[in-house]
mmCIF file of C-alpha atoms and ligand atoms in Angstrom:
data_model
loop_
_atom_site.group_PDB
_atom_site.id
_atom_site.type_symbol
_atom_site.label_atom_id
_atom_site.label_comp_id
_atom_site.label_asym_id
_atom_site.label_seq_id
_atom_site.Cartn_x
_atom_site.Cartn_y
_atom_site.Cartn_z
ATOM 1 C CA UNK K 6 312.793 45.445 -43.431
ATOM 2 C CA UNK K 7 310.314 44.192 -40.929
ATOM 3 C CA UNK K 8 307.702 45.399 -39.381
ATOM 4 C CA UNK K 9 308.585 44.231 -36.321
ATOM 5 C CA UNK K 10 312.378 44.633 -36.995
ATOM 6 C CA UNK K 11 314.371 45.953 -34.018
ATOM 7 C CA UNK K 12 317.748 44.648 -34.140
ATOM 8 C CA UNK K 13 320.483 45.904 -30.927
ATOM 9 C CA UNK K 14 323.032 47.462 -32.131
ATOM 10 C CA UNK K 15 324.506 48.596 -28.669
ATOM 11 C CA UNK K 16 321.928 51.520 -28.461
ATOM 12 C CA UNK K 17 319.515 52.112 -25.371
ATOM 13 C CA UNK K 18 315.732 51.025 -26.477
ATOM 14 C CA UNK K 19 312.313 52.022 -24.727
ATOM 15 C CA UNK K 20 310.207 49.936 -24.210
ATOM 16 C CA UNK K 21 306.661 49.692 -25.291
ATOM 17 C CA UNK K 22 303.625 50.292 -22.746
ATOM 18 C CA UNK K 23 302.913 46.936 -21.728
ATOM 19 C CA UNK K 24 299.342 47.420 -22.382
ATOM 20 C CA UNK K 25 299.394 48.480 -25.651
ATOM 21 C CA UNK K 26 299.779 45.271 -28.196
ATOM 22 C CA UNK K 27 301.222 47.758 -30.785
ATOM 23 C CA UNK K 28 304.765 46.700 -31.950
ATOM 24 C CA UNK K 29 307.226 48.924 -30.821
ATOM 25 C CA UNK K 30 308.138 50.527 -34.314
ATOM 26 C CA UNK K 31 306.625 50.194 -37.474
ATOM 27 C CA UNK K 32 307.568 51.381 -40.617
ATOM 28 C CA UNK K 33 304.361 53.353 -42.737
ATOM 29 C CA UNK K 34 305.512 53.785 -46.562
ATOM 30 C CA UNK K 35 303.541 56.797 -48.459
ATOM 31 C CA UNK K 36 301.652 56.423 -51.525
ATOM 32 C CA UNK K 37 301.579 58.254 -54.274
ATOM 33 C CA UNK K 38 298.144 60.474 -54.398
ATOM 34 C CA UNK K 39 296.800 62.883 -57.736
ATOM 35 C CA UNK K 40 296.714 66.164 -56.331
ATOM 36 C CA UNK K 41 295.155 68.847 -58.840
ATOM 37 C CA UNK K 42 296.229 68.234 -62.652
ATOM 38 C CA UNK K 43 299.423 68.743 -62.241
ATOM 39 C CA UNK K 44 301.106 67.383 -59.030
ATOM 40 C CA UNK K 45 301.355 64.101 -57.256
ATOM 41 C CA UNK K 46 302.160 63.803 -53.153
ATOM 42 C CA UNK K 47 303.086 61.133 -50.987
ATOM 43 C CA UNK K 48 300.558 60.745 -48.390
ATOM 44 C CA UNK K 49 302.213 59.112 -45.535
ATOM 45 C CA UNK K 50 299.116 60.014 -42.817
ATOM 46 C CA UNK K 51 296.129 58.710 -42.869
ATOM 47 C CA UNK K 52 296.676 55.429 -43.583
ATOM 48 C CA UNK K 53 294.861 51.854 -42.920
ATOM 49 C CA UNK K 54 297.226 50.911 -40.661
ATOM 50 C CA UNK K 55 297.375 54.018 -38.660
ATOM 51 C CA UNK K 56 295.351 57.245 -39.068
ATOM 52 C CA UNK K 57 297.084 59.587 -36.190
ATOM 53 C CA UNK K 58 300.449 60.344 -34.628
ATOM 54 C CA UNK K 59 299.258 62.117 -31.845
ATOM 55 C CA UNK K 60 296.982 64.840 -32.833
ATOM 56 C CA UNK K 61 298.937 64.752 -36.590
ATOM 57 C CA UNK K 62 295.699 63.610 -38.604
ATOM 58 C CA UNK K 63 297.240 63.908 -42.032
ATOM 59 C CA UNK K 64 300.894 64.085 -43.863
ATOM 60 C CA UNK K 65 301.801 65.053 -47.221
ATOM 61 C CA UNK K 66 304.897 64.999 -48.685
ATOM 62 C CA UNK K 67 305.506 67.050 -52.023
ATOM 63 C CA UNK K 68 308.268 67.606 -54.768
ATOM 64 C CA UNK K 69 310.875 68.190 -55.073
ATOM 65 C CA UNK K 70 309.333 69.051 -58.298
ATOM 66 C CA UNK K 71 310.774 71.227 -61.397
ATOM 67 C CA UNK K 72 308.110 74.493 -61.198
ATOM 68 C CA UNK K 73 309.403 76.305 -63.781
ATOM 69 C CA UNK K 74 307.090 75.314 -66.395
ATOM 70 C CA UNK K 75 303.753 75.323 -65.581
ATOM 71 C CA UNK K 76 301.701 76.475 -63.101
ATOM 72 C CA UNK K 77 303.576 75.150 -60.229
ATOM 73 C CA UNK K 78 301.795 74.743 -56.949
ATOM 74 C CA UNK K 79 297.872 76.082 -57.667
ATOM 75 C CA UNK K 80 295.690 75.239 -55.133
ATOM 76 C CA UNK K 81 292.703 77.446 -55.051
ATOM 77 C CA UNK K 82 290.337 78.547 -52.608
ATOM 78 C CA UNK K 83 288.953 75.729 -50.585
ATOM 79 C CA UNK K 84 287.757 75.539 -47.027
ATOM 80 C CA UNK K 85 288.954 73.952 -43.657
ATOM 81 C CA UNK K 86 287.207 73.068 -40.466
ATOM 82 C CA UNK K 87 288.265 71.716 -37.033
ATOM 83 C CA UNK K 88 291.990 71.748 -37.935
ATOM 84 C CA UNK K 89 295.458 73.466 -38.347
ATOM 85 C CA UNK K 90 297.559 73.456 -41.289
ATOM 86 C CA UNK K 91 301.335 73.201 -40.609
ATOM 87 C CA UNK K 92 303.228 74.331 -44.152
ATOM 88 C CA UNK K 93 306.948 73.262 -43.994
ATOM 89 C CA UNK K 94 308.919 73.843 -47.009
ATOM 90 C CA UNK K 95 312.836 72.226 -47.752
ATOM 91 C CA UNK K 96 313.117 74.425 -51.570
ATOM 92 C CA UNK K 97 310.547 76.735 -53.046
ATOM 93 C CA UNK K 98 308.068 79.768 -52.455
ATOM 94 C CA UNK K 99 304.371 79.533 -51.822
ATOM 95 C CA UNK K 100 302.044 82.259 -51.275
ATOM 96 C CA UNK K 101 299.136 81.781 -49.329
ATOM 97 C CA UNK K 102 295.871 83.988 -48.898
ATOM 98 C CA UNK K 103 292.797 83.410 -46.531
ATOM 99 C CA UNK K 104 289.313 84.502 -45.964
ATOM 100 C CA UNK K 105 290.631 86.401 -42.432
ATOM 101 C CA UNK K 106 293.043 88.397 -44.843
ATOM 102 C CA UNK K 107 296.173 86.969 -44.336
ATOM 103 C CA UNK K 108 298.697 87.074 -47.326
ATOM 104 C CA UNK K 109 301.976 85.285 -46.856
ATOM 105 C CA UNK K 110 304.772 83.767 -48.670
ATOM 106 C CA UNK K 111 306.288 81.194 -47.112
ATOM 107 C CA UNK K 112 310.184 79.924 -47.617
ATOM 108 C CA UNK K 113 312.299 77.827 -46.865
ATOM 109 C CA UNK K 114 312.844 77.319 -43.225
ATOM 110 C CA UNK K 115 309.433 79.597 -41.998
ATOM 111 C CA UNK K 116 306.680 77.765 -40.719
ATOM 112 C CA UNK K 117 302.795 79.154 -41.801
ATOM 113 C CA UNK K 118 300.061 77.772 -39.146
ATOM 114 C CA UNK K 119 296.758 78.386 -39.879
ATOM 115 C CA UNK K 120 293.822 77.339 -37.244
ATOM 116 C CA UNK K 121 290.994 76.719 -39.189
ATOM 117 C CA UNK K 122 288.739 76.269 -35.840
ATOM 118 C CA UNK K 123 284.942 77.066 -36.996
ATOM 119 C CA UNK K 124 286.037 77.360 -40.681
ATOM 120 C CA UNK K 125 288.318 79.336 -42.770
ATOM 121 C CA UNK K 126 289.152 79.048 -46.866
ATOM 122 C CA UNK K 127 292.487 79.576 -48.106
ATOM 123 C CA UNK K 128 294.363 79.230 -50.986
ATOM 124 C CA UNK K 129 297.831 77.871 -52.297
ATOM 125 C CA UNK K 130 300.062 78.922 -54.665
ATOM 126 C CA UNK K 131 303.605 79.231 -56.745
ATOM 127 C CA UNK K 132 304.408 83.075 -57.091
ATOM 128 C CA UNK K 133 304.728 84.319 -60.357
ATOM 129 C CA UNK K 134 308.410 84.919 -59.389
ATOM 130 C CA UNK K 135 310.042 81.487 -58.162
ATOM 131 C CA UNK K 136 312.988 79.549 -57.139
ATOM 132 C CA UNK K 137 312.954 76.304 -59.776
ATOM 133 C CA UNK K 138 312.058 73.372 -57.459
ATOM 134 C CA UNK K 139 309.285 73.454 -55.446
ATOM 135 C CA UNK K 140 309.768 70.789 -52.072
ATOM 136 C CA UNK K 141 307.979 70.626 -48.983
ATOM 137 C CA UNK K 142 305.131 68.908 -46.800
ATOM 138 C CA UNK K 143 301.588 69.874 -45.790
ATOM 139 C CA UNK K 144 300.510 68.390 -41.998
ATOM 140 C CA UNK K 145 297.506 68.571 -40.850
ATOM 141 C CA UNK K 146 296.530 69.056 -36.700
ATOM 142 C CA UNK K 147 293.361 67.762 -35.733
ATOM 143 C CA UNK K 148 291.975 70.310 -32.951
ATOM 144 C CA UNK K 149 290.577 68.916 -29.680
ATOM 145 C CA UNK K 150 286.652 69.352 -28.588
ATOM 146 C CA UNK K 151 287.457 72.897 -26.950
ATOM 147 C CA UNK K 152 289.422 74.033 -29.638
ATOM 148 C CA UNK K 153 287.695 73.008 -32.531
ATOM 149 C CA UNK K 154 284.732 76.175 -32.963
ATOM 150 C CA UNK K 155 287.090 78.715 -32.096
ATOM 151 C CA UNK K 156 287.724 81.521 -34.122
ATOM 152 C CA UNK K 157 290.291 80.911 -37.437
ATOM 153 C CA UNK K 158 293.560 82.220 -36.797
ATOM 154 C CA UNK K 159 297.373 82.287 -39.035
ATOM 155 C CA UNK K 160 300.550 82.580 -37.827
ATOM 156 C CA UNK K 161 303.612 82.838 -39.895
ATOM 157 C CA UNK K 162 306.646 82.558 -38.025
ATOM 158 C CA UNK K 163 310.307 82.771 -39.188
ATOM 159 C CA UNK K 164 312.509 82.701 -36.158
ATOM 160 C CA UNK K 165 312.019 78.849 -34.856
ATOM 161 C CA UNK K 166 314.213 77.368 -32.202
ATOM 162 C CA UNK K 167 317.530 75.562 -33.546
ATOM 163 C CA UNK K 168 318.960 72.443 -31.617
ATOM 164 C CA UNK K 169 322.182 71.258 -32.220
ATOM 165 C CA UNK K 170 323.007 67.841 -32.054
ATOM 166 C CA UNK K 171 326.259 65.735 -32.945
ATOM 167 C CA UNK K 172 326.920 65.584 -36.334
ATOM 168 C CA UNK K 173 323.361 68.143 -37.003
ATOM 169 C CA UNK K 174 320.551 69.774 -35.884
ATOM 170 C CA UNK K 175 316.935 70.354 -34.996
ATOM 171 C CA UNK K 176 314.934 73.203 -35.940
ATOM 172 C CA UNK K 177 311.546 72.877 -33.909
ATOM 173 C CA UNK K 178 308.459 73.962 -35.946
ATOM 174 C CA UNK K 179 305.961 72.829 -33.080
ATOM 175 C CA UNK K 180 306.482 72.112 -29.285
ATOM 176 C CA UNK K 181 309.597 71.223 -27.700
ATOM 177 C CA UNK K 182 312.280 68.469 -27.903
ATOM 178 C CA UNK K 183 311.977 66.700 -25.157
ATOM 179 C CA UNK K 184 314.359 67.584 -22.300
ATOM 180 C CA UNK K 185 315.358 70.807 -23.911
ATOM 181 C CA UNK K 186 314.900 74.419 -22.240
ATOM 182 C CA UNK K 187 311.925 76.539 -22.628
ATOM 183 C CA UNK K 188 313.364 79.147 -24.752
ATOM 184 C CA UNK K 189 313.785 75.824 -27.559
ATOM 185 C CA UNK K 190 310.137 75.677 -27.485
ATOM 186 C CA UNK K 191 308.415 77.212 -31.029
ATOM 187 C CA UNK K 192 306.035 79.936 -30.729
ATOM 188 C CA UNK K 193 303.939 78.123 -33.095
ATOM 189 C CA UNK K 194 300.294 77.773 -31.293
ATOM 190 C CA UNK K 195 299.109 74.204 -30.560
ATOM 191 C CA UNK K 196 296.302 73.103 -28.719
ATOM 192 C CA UNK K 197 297.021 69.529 -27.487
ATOM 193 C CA UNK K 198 300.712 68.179 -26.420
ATOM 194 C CA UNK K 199 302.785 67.914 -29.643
ATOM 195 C CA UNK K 200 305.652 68.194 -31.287
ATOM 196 C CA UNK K 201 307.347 69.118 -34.926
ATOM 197 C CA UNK K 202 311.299 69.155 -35.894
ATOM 198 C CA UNK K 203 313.139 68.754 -38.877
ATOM 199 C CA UNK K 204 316.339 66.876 -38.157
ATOM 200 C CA UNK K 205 319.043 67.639 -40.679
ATOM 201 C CA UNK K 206 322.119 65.229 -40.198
ATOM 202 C CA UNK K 207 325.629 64.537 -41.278
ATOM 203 C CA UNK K 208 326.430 61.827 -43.486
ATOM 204 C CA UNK K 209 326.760 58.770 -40.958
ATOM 205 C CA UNK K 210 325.902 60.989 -37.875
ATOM 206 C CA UNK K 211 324.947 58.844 -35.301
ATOM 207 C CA UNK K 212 322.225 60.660 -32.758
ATOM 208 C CA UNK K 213 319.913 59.072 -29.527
ATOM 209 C CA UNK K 214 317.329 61.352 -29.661
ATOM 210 C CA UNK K 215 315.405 61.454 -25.992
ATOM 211 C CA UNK K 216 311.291 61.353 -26.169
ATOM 212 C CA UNK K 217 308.918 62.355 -24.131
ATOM 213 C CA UNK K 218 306.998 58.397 -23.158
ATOM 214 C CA UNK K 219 303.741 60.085 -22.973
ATOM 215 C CA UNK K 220 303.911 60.679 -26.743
ATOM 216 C CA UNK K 221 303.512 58.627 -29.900
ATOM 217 C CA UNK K 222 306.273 59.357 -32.723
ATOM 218 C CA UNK K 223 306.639 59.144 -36.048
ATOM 219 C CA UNK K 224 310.252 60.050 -38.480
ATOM 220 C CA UNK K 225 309.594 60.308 -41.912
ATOM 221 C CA UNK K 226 312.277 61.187 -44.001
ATOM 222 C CA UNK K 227 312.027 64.267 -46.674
ATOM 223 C CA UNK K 228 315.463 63.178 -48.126
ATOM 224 C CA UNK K 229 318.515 60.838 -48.043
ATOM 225 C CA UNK K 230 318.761 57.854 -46.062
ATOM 226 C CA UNK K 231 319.149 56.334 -42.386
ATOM 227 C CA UNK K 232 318.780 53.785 -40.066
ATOM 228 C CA UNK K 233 316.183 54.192 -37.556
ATOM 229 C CA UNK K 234 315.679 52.044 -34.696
ATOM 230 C CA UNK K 235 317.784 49.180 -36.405
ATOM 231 C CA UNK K 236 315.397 49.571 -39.658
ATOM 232 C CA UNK K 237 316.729 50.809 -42.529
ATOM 233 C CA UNK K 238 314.567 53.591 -44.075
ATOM 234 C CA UNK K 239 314.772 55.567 -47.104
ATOM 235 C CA UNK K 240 312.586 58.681 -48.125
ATOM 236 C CA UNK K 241 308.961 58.470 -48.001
ATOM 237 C CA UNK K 242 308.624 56.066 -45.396
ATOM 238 C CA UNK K 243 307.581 57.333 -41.890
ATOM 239 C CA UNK K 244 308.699 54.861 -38.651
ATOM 240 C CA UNK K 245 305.984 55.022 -35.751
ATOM 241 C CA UNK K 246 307.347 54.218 -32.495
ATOM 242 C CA UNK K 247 304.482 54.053 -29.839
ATOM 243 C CA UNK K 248 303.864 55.545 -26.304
ATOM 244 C CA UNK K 249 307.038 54.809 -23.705
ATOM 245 C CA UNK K 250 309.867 54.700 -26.296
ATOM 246 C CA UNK K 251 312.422 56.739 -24.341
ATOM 247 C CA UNK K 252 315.022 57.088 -27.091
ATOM 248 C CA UNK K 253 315.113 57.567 -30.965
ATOM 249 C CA UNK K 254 318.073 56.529 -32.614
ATOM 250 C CA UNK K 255 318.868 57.787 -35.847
ATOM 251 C CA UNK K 256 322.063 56.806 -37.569
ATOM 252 C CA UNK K 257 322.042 59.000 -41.426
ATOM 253 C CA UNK K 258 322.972 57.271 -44.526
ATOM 254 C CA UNK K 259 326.152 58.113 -46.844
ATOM 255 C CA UNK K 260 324.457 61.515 -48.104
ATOM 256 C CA UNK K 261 323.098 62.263 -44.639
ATOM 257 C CA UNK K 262 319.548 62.994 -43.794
ATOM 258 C CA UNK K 263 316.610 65.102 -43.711
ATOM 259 C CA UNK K 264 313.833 64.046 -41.883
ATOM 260 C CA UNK K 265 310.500 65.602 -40.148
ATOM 261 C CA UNK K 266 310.203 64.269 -36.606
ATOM 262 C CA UNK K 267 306.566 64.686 -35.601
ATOM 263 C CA UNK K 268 305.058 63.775 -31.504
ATOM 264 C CA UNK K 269 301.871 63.667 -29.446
ATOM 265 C CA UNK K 270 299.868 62.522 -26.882
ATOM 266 C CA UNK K 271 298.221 59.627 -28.080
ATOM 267 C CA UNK K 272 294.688 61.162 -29.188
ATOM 268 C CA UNK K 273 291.409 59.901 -27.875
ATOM 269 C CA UNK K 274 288.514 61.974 -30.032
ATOM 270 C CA UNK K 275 287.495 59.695 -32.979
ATOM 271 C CA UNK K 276 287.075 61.394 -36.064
ATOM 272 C CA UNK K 277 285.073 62.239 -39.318
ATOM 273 C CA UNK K 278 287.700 63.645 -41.801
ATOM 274 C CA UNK K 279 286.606 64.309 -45.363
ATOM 275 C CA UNK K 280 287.332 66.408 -47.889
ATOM 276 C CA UNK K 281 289.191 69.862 -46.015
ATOM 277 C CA UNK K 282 287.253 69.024 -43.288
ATOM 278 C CA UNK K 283 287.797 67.732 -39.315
ATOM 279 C CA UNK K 284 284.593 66.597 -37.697
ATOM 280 C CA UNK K 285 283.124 64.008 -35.227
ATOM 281 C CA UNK K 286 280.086 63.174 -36.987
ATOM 282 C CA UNK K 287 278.524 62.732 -40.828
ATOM 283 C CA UNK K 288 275.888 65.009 -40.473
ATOM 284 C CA UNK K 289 278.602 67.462 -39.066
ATOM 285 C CA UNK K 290 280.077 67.133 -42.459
ATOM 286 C CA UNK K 291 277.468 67.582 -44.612
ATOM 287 C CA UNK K 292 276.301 70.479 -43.152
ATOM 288 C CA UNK K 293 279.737 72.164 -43.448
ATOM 289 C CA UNK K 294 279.640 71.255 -46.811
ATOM 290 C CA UNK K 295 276.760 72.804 -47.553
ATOM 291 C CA UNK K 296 277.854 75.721 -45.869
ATOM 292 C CA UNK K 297 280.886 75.891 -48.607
ATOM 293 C CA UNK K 298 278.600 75.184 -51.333
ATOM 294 C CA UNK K 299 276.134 77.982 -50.439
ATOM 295 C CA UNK K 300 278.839 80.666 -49.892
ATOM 296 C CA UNK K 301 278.102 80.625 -46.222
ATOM 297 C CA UNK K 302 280.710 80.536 -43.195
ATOM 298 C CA UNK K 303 283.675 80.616 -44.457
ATOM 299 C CA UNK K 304 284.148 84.314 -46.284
ATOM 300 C CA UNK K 305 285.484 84.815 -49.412
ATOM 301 C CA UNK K 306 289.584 84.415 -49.899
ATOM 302 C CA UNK K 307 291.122 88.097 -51.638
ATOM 303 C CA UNK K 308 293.007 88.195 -54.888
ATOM 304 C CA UNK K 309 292.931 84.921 -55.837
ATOM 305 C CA UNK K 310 293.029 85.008 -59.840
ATOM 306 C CA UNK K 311 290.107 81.720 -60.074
ATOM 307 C CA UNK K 312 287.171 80.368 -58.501
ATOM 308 C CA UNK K 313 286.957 78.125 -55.146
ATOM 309 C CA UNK K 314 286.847 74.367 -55.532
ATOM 310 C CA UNK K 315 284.008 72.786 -55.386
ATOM 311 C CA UNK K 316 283.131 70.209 -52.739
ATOM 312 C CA UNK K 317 283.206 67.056 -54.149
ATOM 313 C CA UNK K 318 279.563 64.572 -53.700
ATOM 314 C CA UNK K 319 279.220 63.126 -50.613
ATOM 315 C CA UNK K 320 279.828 59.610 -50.547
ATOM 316 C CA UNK K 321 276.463 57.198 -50.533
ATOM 317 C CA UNK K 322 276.976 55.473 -47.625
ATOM 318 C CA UNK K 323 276.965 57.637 -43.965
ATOM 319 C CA UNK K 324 280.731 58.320 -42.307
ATOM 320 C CA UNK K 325 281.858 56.546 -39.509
ATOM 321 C CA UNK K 326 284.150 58.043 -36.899
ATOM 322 C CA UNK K 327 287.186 56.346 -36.776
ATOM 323 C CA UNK K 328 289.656 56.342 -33.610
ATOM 324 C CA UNK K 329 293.456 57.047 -34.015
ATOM 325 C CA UNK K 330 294.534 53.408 -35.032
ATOM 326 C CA UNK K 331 291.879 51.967 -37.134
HETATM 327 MN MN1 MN X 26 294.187 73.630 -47.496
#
């Protein structure tokens, strides 16, 4: 496996924008991050190497893990700004609650988007009640300059557009697939160009998937194998494939493939994220985290059986932003 690897193997390629000097596909493993006492996720977004996929700002990957003992999934009250939360789950139940009053379990094959805009606290857990393996990701959307203070919102939507393909299909969580009809676009609110799917394929199904070239991609498979792009790519590793790629082609492994296709327009804002929070500046941050800290802002999250997190100490030295690369 190379980063640069791109072997023919009679497929179409895109090309890369000639004035990018990205490579035209490069593979982004995940690492293994402590999350709570319990649980460890694979964080495939950010990373050093590349911090955004379009307006995607952040990518976790978690289970599947055995909830049956324990305390499963217990996330507890903790605050977001300048952001939306994309929930996806492959096996499992988690019930989420929010400071606007939302209460919503989420399964298997519903999406729950919250906009955290100006601020909103939530928390995340496994029902008392639950399937045994818990499986799923957590994606974060950074929100654009005009988005960013508006008013938190949730959506929880269970009727998603299915596309088939040979040998599979799509089921589109944000956006559209490119060159599809309107009524395959999700209802799923987004405020910059960008896209979501989870591709489920046939052992050795062999798909071209057609992009949009204004977008940025990235695949990372959930489980199984596959070759993408001539690179060979197992779960937990995400390809990028840059702006002016025209086709995607996936070819699954012998157990066939599940994988999370996610798009954008490149985006231009740089950054400040720390903690739960989406900002553009350090003093931004801190004084959203003293808003937490002081009980201001963000409302109090309903029924929760615990107390919010805590914010964690600022760091000593000041935050820089940080553009979408590097
Ligand atoms: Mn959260």
């Amino acid at each position: 496996m190379s980063d640069l690897g791109r072997e023919s193997g009679g497929t179409v390629y895109g090309c890369s924008i000639a004035e990018t000097d990205e490579p035209a596909s490069v593979l982004l493993p995940g690492h293994d991050v402590p999350l709570g006492r319990y649980t460890t996720v694979r964080r495939l977004l950010p990373q050093r190497r590349r911090r955004m996929v379009g307006a995607w700002c952040f990518v976790d990957h978690f289970g599947p893990e055995d909830v049956t003992t324990g305390e499963g999934m217990r996330v507890p009250p903790h605050p977001h700004t300048g952001l939306q939360t994309v929930t996806w789950l492959v096996a499992g139940e988690v019930l989420h609650r929010d400071t606007i009053g939302s209460v919503a379990t989420i399964h298997p094959g519903d999406l729950n988007l919250m906009t955290a805009g100006r601020g909103i606290a939530h928390s995340e857990e496994s029902p008392a009640q639950r399937p045994p393996t818990l499986h799923g990701v957590q994606l974060w959307v950074a929100l654009p300059s005009q988005a960013r203070h508006g008013e938190p919102a949730f959506e929880h939507h269970e009727h998603l557009p299915v596309v088939d393909v040979a040998g599979g299909r799509l089921t589109v969580l944000v956006g559209a697939l490119h060159g599809t009809a309107e009524s395959a676009r999700s209802p799923a609110t987004a405020y910059t160009p960008l896209l979501a799917a989870e591709l489920l394929l046939d052992a050795g199904a062999d798909v071209d998937l057609p992009l949009d070239t204004t977008y940025e991609h990235a695949v990372l498979l959930l489980a199984g194998d596959a070759t993408v792009d001539g690179d060979h790519v197992a779960a937990d590793t995400m390809v990028y494939v840059g702006p002016g790629t025209q086709v995607l082609a996936l070819r699954a492994g012998e157990s066939g493939v599940r994988a999370l296709l996610l798009g954008g327009e490149p985006f231009e804002e740089q950054l400040v994220m720390w903690w739960n929070f989406v900002a553009r500046s350090h003093d931004e941050i801190v004084a959203m985290r003293g808003d937490w800290e002081a009980g201001r802002e963000f409302g109090t999250v309903e029924g929760y059986a615990g107390d919010p997190l805590p914010a964690p100490a600022m760091p000593t030295v000041r935050l820089k932003p940080r553009g979408r690369s590097g």
